[in-house]
Coordinates of C-alpha atoms in Angstrom, one line a residue:
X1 CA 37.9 95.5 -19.6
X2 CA 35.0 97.5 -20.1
X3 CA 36.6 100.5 -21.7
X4 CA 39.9 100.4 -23.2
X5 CA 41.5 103.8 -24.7
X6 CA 44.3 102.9 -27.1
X7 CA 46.1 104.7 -29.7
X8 CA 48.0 102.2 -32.0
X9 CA 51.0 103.7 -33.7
X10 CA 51.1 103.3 -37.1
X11 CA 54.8 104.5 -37.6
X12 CA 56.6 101.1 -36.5
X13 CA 55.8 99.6 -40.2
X14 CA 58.6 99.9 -41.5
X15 CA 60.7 97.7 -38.3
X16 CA 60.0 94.9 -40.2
X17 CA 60.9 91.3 -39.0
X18 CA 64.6 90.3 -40.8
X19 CA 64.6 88.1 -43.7
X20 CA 65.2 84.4 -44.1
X21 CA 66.7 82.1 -41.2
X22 CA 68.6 84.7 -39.3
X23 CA 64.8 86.1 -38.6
X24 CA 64.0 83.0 -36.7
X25 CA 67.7 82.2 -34.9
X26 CA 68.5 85.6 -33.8
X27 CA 64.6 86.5 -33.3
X28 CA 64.1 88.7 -29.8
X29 CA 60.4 89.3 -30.8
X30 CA 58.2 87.2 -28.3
X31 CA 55.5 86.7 -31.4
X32 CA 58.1 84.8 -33.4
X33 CA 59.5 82.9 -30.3
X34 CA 55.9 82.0 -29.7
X35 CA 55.6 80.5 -32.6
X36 CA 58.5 78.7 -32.5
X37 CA 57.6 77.4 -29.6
X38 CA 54.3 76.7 -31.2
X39 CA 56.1 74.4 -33.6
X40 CA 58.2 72.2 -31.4
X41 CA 55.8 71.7 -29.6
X42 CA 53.4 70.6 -32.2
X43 CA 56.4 68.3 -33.7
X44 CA 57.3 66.8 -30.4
X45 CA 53.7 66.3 -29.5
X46 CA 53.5 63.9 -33.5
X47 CA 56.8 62.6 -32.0
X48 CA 55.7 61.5 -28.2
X49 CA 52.1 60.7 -30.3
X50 CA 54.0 58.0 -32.5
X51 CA 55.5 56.5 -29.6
X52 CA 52.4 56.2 -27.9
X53 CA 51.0 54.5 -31.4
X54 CA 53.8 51.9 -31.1
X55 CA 53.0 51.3 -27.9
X56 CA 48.8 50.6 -28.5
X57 CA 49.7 48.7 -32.1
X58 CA 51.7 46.3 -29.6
X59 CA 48.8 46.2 -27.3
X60 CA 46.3 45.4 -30.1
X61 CA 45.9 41.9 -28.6
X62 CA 47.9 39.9 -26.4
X63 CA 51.0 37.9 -26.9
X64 CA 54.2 39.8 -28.4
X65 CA 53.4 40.8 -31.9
X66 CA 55.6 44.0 -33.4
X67 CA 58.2 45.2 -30.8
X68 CA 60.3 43.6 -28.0
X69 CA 59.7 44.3 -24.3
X70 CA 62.7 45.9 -23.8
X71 CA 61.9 48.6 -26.9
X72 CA 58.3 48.2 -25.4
X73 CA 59.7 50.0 -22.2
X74 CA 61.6 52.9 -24.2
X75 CA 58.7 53.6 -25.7
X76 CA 56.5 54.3 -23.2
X77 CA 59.4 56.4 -21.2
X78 CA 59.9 58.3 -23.9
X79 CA 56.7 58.5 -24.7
X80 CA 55.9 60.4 -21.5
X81 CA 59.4 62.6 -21.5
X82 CA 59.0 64.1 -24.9
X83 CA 55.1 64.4 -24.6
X84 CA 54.9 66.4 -20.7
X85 CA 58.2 68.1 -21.5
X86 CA 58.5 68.6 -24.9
X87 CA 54.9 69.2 -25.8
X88 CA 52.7 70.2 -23.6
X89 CA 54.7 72.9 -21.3
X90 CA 56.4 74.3 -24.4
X91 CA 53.2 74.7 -26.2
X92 CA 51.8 76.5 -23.0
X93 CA 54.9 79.2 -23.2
X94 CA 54.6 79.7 -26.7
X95 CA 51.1 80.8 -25.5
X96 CA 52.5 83.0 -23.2
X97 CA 54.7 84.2 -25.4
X98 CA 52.4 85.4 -27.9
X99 CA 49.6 86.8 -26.3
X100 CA 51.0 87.5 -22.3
X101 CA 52.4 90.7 -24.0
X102 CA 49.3 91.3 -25.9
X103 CA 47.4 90.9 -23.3
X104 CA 48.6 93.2 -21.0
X105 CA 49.9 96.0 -23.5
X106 CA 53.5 95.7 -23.3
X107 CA 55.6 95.7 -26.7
X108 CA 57.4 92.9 -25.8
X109 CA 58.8 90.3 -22.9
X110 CA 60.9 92.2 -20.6
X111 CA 63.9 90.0 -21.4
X112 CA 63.8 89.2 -24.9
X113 CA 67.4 87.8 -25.6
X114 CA 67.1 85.7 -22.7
X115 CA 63.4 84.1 -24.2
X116 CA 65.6 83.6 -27.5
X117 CA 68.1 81.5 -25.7
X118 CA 65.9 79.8 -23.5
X119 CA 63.6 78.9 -26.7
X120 CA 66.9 77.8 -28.4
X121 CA 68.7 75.2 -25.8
X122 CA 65.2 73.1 -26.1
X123 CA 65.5 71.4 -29.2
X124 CA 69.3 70.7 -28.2
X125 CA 67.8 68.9 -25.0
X126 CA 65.0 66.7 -27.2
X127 CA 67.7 66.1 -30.1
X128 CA 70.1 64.5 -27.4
X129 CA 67.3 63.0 -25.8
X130 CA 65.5 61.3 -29.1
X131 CA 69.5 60.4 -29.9
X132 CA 69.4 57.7 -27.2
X133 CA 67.2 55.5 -29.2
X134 CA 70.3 55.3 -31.3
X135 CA 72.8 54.2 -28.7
X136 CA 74.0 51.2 -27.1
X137 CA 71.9 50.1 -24.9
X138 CA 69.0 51.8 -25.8
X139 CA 67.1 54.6 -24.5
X140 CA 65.8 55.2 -21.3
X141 CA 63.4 52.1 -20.2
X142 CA 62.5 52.9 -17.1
X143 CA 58.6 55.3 -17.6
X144 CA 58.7 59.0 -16.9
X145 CA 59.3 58.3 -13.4
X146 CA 62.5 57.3 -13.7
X147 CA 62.3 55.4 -10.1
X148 CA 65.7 54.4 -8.8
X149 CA 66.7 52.2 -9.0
X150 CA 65.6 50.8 -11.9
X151 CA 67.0 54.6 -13.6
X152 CA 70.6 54.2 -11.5
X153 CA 71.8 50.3 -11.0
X154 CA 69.8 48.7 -13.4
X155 CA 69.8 51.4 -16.3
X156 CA 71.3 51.4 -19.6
X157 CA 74.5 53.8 -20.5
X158 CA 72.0 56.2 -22.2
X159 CA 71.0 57.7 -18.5
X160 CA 73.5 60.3 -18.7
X161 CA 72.6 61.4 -21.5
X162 CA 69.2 62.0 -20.3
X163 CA 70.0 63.3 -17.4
X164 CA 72.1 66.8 -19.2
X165 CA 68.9 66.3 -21.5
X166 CA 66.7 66.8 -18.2
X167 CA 69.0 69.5 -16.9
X168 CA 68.7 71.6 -20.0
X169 CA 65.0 71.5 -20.3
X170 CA 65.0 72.9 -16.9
X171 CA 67.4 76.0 -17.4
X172 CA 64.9 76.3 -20.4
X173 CA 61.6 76.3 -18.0
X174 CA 63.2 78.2 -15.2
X175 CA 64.3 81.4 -17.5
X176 CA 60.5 81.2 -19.6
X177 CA 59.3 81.4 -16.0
X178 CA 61.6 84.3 -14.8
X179 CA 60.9 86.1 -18.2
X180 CA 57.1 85.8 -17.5
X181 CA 57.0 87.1 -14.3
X182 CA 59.5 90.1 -14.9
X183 CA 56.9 90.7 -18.0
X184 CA 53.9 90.7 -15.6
X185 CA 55.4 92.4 -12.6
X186 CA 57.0 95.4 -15.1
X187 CA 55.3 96.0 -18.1
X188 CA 51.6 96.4 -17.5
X189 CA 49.6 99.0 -19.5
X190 CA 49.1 101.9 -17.2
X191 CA 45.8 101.3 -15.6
X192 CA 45.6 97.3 -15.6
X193 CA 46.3 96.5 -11.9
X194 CA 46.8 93.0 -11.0
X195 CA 43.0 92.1 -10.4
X196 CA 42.5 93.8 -14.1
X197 CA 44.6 91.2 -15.5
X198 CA 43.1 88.6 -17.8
X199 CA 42.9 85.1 -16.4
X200 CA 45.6 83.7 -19.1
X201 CA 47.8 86.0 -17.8
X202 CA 46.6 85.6 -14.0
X203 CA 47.1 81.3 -14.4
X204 CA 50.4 81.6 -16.0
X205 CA 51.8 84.4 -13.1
X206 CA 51.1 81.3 -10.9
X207 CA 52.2 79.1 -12.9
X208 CA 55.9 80.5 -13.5
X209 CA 56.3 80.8 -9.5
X210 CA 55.3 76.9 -9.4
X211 CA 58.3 75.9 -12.2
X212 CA 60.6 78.6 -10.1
X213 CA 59.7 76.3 -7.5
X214 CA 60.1 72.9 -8.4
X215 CA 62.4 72.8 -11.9
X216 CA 65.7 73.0 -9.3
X217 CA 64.2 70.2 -7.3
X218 CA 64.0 68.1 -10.5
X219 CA 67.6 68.9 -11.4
X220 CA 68.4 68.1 -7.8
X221 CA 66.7 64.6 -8.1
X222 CA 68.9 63.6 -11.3
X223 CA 71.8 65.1 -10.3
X224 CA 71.7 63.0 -7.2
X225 CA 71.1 60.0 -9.8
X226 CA 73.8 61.1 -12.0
X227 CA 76.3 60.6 -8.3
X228 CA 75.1 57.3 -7.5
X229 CA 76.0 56.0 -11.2
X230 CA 79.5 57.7 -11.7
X231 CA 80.5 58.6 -8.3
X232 CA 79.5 56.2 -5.9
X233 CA 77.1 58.0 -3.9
X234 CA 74.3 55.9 -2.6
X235 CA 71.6 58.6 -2.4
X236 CA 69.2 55.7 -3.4
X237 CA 71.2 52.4 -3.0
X238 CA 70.0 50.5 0.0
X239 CA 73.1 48.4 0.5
X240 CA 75.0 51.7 0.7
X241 CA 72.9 53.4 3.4
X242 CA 70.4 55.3 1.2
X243 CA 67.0 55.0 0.3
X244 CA 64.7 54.5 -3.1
X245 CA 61.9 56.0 -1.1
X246 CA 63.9 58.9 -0.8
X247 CA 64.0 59.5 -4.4
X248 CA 60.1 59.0 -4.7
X249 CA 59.7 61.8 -2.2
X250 CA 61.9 64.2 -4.0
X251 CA 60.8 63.1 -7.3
X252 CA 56.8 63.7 -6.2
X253 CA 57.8 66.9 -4.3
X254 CA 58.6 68.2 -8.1
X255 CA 56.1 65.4 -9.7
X256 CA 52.5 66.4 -8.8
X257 CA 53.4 70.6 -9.2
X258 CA 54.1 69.8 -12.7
X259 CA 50.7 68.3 -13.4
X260 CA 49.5 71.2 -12.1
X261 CA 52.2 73.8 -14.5
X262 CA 50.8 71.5 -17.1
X263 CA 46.6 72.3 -16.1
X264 CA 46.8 75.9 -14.6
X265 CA 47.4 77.9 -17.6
X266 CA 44.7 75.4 -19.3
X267 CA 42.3 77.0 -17.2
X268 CA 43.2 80.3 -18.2
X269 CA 42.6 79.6 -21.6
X270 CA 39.4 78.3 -20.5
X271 CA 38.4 81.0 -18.7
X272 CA 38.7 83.0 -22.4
X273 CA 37.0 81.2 -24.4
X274 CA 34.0 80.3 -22.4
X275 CA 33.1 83.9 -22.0
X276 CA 33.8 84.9 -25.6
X277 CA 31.2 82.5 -26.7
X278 CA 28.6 82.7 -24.1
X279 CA 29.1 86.6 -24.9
X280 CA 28.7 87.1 -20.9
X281 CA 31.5 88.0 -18.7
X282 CA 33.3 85.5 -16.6
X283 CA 31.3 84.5 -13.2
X284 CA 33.4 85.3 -10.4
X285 CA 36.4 86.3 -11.5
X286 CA 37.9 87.1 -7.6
X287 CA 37.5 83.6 -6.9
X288 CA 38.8 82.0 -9.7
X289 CA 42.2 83.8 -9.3
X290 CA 42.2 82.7 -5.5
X291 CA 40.8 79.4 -6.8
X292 CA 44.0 79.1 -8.9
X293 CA 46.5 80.4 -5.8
X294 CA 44.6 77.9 -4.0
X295 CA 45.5 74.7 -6.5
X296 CA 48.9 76.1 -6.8
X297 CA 49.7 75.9 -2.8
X298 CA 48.0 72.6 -2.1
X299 CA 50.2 71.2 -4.8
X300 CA 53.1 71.5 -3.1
X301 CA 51.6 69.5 -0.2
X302 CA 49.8 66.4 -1.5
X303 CA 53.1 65.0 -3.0
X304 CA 52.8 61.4 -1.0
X305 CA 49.8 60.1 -2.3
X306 CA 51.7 59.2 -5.1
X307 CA 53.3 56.8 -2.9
X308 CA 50.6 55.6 -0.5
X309 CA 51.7 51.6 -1.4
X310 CA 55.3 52.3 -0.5
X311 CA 54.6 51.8 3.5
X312 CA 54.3 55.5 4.7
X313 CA 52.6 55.8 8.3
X314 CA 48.7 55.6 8.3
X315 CA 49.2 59.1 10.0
X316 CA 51.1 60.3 6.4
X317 CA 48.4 58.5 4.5
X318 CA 45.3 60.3 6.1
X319 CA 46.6 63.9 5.5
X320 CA 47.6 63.1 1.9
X321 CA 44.5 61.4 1.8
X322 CA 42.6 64.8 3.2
X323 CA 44.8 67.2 1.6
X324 CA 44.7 66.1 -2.0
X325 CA 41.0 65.7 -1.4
X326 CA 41.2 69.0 -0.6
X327 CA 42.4 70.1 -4.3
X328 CA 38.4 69.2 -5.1
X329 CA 37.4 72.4 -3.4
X330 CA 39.0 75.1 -5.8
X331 CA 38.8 73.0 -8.8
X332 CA 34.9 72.3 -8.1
X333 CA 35.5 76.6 -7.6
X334 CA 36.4 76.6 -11.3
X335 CA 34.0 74.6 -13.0
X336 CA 31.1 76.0 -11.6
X337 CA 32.3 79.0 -12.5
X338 CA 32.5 78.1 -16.1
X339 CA 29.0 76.4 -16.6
X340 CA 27.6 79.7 -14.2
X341 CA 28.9 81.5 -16.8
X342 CA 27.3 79.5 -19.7
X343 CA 24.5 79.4 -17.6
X344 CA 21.7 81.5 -20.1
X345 CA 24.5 82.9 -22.5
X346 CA 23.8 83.5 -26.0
X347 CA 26.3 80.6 -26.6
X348 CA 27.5 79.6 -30.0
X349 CA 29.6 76.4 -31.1
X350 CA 32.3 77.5 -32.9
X351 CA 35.8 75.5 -32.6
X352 CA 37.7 76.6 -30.1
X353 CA 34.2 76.7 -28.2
X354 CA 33.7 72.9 -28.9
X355 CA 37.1 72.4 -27.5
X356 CA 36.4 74.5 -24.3
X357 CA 33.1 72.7 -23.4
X358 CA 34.7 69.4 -24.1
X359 CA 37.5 70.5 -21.7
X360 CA 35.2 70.9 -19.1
X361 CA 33.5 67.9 -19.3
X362 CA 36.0 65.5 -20.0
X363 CA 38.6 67.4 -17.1
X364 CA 35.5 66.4 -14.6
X365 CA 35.8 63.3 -15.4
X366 CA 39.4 62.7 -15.2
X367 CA 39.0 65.0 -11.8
X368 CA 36.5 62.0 -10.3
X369 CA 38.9 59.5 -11.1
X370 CA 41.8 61.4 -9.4
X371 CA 39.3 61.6 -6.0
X372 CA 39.2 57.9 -6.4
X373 CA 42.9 57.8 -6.2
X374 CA 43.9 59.8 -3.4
X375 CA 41.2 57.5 -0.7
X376 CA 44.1 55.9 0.6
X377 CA 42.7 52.3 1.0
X378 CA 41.2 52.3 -2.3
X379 CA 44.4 53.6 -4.2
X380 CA 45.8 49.9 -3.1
X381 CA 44.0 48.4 -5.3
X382 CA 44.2 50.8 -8.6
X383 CA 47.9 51.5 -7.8
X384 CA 49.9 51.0 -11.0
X385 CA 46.9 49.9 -12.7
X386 CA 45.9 50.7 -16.2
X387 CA 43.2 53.0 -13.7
X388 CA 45.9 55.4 -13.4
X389 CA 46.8 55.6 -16.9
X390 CA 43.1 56.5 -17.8
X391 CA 42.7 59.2 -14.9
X392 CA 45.4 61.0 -16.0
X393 CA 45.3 60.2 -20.2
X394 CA 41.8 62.1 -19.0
X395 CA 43.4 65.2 -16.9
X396 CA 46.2 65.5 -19.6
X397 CA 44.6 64.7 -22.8
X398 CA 41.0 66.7 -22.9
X399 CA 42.4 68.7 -20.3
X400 CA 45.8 70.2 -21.1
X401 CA 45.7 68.9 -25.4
X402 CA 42.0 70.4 -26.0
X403 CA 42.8 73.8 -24.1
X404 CA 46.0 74.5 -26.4
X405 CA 44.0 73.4 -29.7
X406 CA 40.7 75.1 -28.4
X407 CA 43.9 78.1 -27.5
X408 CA 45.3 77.7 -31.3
X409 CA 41.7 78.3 -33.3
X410 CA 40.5 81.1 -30.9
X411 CA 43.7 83.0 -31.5
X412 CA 44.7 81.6 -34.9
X413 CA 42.8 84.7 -37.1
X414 CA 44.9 87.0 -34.6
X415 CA 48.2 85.3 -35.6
X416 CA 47.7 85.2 -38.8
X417 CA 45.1 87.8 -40.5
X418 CA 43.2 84.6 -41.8
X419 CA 39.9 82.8 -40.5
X420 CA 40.6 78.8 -39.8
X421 CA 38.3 76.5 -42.1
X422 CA 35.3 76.1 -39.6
X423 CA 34.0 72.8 -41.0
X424 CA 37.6 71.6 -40.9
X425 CA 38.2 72.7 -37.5
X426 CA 35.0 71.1 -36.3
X427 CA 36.0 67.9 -38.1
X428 CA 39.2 67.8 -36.5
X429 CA 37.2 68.6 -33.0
X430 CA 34.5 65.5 -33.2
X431 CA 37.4 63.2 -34.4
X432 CA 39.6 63.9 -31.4
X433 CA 36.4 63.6 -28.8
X434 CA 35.5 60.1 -30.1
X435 CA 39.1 59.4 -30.2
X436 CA 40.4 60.3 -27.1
X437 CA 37.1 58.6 -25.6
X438 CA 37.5 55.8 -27.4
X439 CA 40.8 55.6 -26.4
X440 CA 41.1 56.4 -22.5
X441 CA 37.5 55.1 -21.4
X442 CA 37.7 51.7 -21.7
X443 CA 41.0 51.6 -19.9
X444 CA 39.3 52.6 -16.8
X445 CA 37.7 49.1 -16.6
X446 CA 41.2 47.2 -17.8
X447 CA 42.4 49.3 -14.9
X448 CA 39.4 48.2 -12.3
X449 CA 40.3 44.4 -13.2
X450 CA 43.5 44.7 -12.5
X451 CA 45.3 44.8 -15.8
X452 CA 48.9 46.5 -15.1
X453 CA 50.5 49.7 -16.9
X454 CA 53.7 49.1 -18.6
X455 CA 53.2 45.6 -19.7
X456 CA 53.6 44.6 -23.4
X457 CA 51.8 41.7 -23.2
X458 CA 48.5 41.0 -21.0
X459 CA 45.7 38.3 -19.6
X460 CA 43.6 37.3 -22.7
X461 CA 40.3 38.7 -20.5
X462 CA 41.8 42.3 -21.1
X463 CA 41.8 41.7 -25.3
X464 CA 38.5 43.4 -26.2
X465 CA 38.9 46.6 -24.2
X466 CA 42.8 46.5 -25.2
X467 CA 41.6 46.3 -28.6
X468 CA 38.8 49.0 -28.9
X469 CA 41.0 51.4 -27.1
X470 CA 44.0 50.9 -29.6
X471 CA 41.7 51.5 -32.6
X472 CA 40.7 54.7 -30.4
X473 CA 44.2 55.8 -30.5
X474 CA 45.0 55.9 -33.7
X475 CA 41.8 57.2 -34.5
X476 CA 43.0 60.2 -32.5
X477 CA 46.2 60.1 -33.6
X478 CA 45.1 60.5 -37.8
X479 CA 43.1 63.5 -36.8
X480 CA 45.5 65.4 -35.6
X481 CA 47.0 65.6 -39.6
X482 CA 43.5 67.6 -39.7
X483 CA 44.2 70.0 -37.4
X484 CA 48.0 70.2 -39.7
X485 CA 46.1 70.8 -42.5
X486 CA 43.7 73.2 -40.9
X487 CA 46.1 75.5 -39.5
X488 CA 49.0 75.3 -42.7
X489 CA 45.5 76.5 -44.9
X490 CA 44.7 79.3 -42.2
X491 CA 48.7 80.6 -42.4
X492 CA 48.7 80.5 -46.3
X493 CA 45.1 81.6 -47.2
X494 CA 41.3 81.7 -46.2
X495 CA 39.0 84.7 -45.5
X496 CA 40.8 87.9 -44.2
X497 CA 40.0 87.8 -40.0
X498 CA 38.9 91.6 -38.5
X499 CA 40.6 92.5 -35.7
X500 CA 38.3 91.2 -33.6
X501 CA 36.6 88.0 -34.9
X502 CA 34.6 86.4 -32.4
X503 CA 32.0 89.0 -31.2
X504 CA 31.9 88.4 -27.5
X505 CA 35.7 88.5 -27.0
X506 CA 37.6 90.8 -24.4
X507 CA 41.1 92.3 -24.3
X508 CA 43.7 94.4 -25.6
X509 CA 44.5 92.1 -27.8
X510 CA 41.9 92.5 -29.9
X511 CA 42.6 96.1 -30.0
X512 CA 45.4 95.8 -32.2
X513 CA 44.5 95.0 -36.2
X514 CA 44.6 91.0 -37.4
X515 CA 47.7 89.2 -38.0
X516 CA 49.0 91.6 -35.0
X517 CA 51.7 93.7 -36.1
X518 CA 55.1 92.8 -35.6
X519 CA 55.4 95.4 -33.0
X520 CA 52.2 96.2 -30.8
X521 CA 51.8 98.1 -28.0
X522 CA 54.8 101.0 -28.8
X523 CA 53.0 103.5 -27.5
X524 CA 51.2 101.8 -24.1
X525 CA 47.6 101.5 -24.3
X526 CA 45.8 102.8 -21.2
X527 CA 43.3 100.8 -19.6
X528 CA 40.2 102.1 -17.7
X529 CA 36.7 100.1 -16.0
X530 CA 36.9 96.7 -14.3
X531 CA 38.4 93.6 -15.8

């Protein structure tokens, strides 16, 4: 926005937040739903980040030293569950939440009880979810996948509980989504067209269609499980005329969309901060929306090569093969995009800059290991590999993790009318890059020898690079109390932030005076030039 006209009204002062608990459990204001999202996500993401610590102290060296295969097996299930459903996407909509609306110069989401509720049902869904550690049986053993039918026939009692767990998380998702998209489509500041909008707010417009689209064909997949285990459907029971490939296919059809609901709006962020820092405008903006449309439709149609060892037809396997290859095109769109725009910027290294540049280079990365996966004939050989675990640790980790903490310090003065500790924050920044390096990178050559995922216990030639890549982990996992203490110190004290802190940012919301007023945007801004 090159030009922004904006009156802020002063008047709305006095429409205070409410006091004490009732503030937070009757809240309609999106800022304090974001940050309640903000929270749970941050809990759930120490929560899913202990599990995975269990898991690496087990695989310290080989031979069964702490915890028993079986528990070995709810941990890493759980483990994926709470940390794709509990803490990235929720951390990603309390994004939205706060700053969409900012953004764009509405005074609110357009359906505000409806983002209460939707906020509220979540922490019902992980509670009975976390519960089935507690019951007989155990929880849920059979990895995020939850293949049948190793999650129907062979699972323990807990499975229903996970599967009302499942279907709540995806009522939540589905009415963020609608709420997002009635925000975008309604409440625009007069002036902003859709090609005026900021890229955040461009990514997550996609994104919301994508959970519209495949959240019902997640609740379709475990209600189909739910029949086969109580009412003798055999959806995926071969003896009773079904199929477990079927399951894969509908499972996939929702599966490889939401690693995309989990990247898009990480590229948004991105596309932010970059600019901000390199103090130029974003290099082809046009294309990096169609670039985004572009990831969002191929996703829907690259679903198989998940499944290239199950015995689909070589025909099936070459136009996966092509199509996810295809995914290269618009993604290669992105990043050159973003080093074209750092290209001879008056670039700085603050935080959330740190995080931004380490997104793109470690996202690369975990994108080259992803091509390697979808050539059909090589995929053989890393399928179920600990190759697998590495590409996507790589595509999840620096990709979706940095851009919400790179996110978190680039609006953190914004939420809360204090500057971050900088040499805290880049602390926190170089211990997560040589942790999560330390961590992931070795496991690609684990992977390339063969070593298994999901196995408690391993070949004594795997013991060095199991080893470093353990201390990695918990390496990563210490510094994120840094990153605690970093932003409990920004909400309680620290220098007083301006409203607009970082010198090359763009956007209404740095209109609007730092911490951002409980109400914003009363009387609508009107917005003028290009984006």
């Amino acid at each position: 926005m090159t030009a922004i006209s904006h009156e802020h009204d002063h008047h709305e002062e006095h429409h205070g937040p409410a006091k004490g608990l009732t503030r937070w459990l009757f809240t309609t204001n999106h800022k304090d739903i974001g940050t309640l999202y903000l929270w749970f996500s941050f809990s759930m993401f120490l929560l899913g980040g202990t599990f995975a610590l269990v898991i690496r102290a087990e695989l310290f060296q080989p031979g069964l030293q702490l915890v028993q295969p079986e528990f070995f097996n709810q941990m890493t299930t759980m483990h994926g569950l709470i940390m794709v459903f509990g803490a990235v996407m929720p951390a990603f909509v309390g994004l939205a939440n706060w700053m969409i609306p900012m953004m764009i110069g509405a005074p609110d989401m357009a359906l505000p009880r409806m983002n209460n509720l939707s906020f509220w049902i979540l922490p019902f869904a992980f509670a009975m979810l976390a519960s089935t550690l507690f019951m007989e049986g155990g929880a849920p053993n059979f990895g995020w996948t939850f293949y049948a039918p190793l999650s129907t026939t062979y699972a323990p009692p807990s499975v229903t509980y996970f599967i009302f767990a499942i279907h709540i998380m995806g009522a939540s998702s589905i009415m963020g989504a609608i709420n997002i998209i009635a925000t975008i489509f309604n409440l625009r500041a007069p002036g902003m067209t859709f090609m005026k909008m900021p890229l955040f707010v461009w990514t997550w417009l996609i994104t919301a269609y994508l959970l519209i689209a495949v959240m019902p064909v997640l609740a379709g997949v475990v209600t189909m499980m739910l029949m086969d285990i109580h009412f003798g459907t055999s959806f995926f029971n071969a003896a009773g005329g079904g199929s477990p490939v079927l399951f894969q296919h509908v499972f996939w059809f929702f599966g490889h969309p939401e690693v995309y609901i989990m990247i898009l709006p990480a590229f948004g962020v991105v596309s932010a901060i970059i600019p901000a820092f390199a103090r130029k405008p974003l290099f082809g903006y046009t294309s990096m929306v169609y670039a985004t449309a572009s990831i969002a439709f191929l996703s829907f149609i690259v679903w198989a090569h998940h499944m290239f060892t199950v015995g689909i037809p070589l025909v099936g396997e070459l136009f996966f093969m092509y199509a996810t290859m295809l995914i290269a095109v618009p993604t290669g769109v992105k990043v050159f995009n973003w080093v074209a725009t750092m290209f001879r910027g008056s670039m700085t290294f603050e935080t959330p800059m740190l995080f931004a540049c380490a997104f793109v280079i470690l996202f690369t990365i975990g994108g080259f290991s992803g091509l390697m996966l979808a050539i059909a004939p090589a995929d053989f050989q890393y399928h179920d590999t600990y190759f697998v675990v590495a590409h996507f640790h790589y595509v999840l980790v620096p990709g979706a993790v940095f851009s919400i903490m790179a996110a978190t310090y680039y609006w953190l003065p914004k939420w809360t009318g204090h500057m971050y500790d900088e040499t805290l924050g880049k602390v926190h920044f170089w211990l997560s890059f040589i942790g999560v390096n330390i961590t992931f990178f070795p496991q690609h050559f684990v992977g390339l020898a063969g070593m298994p995922r999901r196995i408690p216990d391993y070949n004594l030639q795997f013991a060095d690079f199991n080893m470093i890549s353990s201390m990695g982990a918990f390496l990563f996992g210490i510094s994120q109390l840094v990153f605690l203490l970093v932003v409990f110190k920004c909400v309680f004290s620290g220098e007083k932030a301006p409203a607009k802190p970082w010198e090359g940012a763009e956007g209404l919301e740095w209109t609007v005076p730092s911490p951002a007023p409980y109400h914003t945007f009363t009387t609508p801004p009107k917005v003028d030039g290009g984006h």
